[in-house]
Short mmCIF file of N, CA and C in Angstrom, two decimals:
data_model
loop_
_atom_site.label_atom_id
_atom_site.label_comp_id
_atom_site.label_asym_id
_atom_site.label_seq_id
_atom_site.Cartn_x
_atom_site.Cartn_y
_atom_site.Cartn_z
N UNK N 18 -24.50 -145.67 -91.07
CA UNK N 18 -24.46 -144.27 -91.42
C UNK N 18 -23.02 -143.92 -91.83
N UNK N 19 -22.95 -143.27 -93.09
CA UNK N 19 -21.26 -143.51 -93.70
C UNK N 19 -21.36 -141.77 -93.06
N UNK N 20 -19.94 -141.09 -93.54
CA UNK N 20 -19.47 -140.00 -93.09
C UNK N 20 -19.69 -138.74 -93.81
N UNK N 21 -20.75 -138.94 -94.86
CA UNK N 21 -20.89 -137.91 -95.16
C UNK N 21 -22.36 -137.60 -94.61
N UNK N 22 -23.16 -138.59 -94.74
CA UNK N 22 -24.22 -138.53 -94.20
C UNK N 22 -24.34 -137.75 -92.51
N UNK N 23 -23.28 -138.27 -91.95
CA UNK N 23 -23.07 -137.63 -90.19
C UNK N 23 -22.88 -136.45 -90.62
N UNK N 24 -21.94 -135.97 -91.51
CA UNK N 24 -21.65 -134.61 -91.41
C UNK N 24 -22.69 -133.60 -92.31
N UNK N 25 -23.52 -134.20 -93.12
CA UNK N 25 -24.62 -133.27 -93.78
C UNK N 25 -26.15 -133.29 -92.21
N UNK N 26 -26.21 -134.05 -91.46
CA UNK N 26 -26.56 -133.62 -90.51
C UNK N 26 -26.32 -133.14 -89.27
N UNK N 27 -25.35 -133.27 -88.99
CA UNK N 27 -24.11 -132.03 -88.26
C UNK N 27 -24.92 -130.94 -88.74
N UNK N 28 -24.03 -130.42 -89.63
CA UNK N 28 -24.30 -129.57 -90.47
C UNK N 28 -25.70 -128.48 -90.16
N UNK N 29 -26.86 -129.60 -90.65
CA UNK N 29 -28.01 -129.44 -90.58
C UNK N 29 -28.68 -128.60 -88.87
N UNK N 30 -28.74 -129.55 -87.73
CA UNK N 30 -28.29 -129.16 -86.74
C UNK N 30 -27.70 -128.10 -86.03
N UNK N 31 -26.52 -127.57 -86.99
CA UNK N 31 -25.49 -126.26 -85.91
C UNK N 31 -26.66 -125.11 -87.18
N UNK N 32 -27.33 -125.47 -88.58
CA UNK N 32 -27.75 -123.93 -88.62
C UNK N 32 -29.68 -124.08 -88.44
N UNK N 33 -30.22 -125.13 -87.63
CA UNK N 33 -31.45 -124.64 -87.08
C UNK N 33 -31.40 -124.20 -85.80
N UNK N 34 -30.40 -124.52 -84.84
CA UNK N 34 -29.83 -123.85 -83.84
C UNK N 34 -30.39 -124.42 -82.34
N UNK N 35 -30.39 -124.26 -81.76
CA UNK N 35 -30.64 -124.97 -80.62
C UNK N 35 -32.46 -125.10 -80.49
N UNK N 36 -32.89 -126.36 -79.95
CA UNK N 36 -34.57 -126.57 -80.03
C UNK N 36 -35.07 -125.87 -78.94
N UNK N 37 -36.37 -125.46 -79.10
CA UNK N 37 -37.34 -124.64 -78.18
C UNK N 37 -37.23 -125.43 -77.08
N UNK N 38 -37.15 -125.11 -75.99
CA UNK N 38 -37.90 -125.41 -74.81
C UNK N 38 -38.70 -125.31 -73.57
N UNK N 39 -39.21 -126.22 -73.27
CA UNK N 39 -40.42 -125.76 -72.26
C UNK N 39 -40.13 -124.94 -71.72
N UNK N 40 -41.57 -123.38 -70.86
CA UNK N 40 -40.84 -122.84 -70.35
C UNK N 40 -40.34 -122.72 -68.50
N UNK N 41 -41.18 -123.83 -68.07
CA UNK N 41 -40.71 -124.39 -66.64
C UNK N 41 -39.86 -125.59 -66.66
N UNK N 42 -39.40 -126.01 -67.72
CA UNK N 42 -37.98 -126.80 -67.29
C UNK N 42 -37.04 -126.74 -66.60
N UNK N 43 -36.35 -125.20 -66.44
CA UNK N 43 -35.43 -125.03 -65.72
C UNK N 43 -35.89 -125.08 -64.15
N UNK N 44 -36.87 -124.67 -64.14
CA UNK N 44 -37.68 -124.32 -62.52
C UNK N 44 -38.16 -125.80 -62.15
N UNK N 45 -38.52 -127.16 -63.18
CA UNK N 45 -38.86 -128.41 -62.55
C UNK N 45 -37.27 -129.01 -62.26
N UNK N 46 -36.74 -128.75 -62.94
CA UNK N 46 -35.15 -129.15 -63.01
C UNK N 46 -34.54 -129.05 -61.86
N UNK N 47 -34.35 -128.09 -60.89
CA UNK N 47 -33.95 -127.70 -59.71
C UNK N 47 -35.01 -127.99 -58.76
N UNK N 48 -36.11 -128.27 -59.00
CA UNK N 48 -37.30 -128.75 -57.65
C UNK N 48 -36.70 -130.24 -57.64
N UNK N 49 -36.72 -130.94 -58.77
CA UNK N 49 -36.21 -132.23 -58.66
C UNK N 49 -34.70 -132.55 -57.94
N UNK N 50 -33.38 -131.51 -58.45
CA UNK N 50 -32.51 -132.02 -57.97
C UNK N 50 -32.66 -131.54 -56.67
N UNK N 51 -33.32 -131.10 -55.85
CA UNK N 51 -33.43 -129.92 -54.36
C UNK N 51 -34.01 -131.78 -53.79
N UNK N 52 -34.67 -132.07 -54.26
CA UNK N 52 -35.31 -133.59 -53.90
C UNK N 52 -34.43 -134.14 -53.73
N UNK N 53 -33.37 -134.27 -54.56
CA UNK N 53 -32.83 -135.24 -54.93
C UNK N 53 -31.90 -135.66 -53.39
N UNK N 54 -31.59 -134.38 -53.40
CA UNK N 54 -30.14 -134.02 -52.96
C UNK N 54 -31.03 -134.33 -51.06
N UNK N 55 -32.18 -133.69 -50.98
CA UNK N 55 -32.74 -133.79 -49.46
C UNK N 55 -32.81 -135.45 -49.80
N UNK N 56 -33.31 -136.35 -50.38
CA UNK N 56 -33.42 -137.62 -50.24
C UNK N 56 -32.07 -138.04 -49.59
N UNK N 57 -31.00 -137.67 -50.55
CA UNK N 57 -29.64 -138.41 -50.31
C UNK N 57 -29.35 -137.73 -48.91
N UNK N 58 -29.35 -137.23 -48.71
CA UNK N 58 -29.05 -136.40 -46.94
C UNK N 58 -29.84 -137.18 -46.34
N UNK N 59 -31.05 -137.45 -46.03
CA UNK N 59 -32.08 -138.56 -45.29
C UNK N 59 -31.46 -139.81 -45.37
N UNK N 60 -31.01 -140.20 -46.41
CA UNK N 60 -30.71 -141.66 -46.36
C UNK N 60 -28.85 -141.96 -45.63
N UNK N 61 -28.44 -140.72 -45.82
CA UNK N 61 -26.77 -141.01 -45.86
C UNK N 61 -27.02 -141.13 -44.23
N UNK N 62 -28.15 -140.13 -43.88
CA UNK N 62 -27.90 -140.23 -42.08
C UNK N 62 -28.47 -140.98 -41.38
N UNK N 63 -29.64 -141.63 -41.79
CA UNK N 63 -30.11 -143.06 -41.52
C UNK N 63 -29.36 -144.10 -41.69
N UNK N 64 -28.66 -143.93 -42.58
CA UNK N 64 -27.21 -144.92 -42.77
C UNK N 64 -26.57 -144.87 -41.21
N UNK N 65 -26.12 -144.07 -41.06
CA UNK N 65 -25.08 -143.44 -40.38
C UNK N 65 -25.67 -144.09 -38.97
N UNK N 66 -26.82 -143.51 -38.83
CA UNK N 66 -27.84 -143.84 -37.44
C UNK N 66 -27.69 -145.33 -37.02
N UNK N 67 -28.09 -145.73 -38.08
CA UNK N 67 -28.12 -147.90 -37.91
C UNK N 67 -26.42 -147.78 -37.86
N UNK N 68 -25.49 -147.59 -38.60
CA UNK N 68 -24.07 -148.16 -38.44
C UNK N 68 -23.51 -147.64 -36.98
N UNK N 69 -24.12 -146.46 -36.03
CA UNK N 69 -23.77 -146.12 -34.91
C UNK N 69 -24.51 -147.01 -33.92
N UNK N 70 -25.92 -147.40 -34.18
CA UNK N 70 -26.48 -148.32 -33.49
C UNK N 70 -26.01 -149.67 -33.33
N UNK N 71 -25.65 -150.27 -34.84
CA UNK N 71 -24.92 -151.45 -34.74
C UNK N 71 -24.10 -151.58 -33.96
N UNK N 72 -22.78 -150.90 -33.85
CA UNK N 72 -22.03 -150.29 -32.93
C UNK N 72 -22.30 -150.36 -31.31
N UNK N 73 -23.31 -149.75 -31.12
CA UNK N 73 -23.54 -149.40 -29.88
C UNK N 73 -23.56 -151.17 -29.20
N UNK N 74 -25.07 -151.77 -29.80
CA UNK N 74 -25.20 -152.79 -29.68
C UNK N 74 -24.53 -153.99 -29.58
N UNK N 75 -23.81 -153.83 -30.75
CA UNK N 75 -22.55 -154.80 -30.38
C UNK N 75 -21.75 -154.84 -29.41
N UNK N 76 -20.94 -153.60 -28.89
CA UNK N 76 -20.91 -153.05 -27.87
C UNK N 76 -20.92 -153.93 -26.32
N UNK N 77 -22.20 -153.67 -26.49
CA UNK N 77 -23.19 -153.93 -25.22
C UNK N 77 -23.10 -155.60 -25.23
N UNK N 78 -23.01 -156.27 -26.71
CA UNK N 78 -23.06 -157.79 -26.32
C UNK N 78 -21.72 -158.20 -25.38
N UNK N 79 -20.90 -157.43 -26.51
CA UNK N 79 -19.42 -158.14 -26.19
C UNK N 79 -19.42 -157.77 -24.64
N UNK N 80 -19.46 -156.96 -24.19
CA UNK N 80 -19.59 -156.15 -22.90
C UNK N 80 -19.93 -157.26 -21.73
N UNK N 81 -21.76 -157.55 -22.27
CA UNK N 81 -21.91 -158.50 -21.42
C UNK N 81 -22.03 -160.28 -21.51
N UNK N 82 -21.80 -160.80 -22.65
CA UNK N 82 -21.39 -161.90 -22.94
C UNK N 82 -20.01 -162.58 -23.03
N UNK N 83 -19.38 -161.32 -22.99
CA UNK N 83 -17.61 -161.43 -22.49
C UNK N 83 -16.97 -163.02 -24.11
N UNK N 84 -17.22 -162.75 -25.37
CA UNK N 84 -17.18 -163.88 -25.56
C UNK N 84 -15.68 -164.04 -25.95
N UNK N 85 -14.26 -163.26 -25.60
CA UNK N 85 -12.99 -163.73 -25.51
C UNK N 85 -12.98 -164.66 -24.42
N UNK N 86 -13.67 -164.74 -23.41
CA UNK N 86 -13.49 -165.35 -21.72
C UNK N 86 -13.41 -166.71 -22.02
N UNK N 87 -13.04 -167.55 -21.34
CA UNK N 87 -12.98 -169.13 -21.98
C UNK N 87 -14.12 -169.51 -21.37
N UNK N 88 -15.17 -170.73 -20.84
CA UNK N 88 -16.05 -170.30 -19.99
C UNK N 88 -15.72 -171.40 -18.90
N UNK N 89 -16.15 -171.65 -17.91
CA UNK N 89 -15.36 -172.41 -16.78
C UNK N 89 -16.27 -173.93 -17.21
N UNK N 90 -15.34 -174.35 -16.48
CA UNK N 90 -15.06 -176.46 -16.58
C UNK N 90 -16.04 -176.63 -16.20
N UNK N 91 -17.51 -177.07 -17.02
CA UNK N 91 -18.71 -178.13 -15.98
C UNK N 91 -18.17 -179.61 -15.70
N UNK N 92 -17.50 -179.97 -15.85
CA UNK N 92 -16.50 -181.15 -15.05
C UNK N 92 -15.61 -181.08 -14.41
N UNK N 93 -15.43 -182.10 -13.63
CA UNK N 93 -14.44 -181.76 -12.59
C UNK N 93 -13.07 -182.74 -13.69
N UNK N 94 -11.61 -182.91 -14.29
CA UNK N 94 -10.93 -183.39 -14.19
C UNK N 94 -10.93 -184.92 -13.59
N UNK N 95 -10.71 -185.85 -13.86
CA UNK N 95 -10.57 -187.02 -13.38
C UNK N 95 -9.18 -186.97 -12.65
N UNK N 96 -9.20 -187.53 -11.23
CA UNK N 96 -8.29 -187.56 -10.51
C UNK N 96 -7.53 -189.11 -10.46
N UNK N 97 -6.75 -188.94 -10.49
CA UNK N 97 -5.64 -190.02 -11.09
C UNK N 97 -4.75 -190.26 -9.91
N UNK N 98 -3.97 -191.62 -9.62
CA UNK N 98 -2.82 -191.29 -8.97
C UNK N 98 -3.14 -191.20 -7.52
N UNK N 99 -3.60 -191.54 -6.88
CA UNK N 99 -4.70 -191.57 -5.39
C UNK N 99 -4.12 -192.71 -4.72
#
């Protein structure tokens, strides 16, 4: 498309003027983003829920599996030197 062609439909365009439109668009338009927006709130806090649970849980392992602790000797040392 060379440049005169863009601009004879430019042109064309700014004098039929803006196209008809439906007349519940604007009213489906906002039911959808009202969706949209309650979806993303449901999901951000279910997020939130599991990453506090993870948390918790983990928690509770380290807590009771202690796994910094070294864990004690099931052998006794060989005694030497007797």
């Amino acid at each position: 498309m060379n440049r005169s062609n863009r601009e004879e439909r430019v042109r064309r365009l700014m004098v039929t003027g803006p196209p008809v439109l439906p007349p519940g668009l604007a009213a489906e338009a906002v039911r959808r983003g009202t969706r949209m927006l309650r979806r993303r709130t449901y999901a951000r806090r279910v997020m939130w829920l599991l990453l506090c649970a993870a948390a918790v849980a983990f928690t509770v392992w380290a807590l009771t599996a202690r796994p910094w602790v070294e864990p004690p000797s099931e052998t006794t040392p060989p005694l030497t030197g007797w």
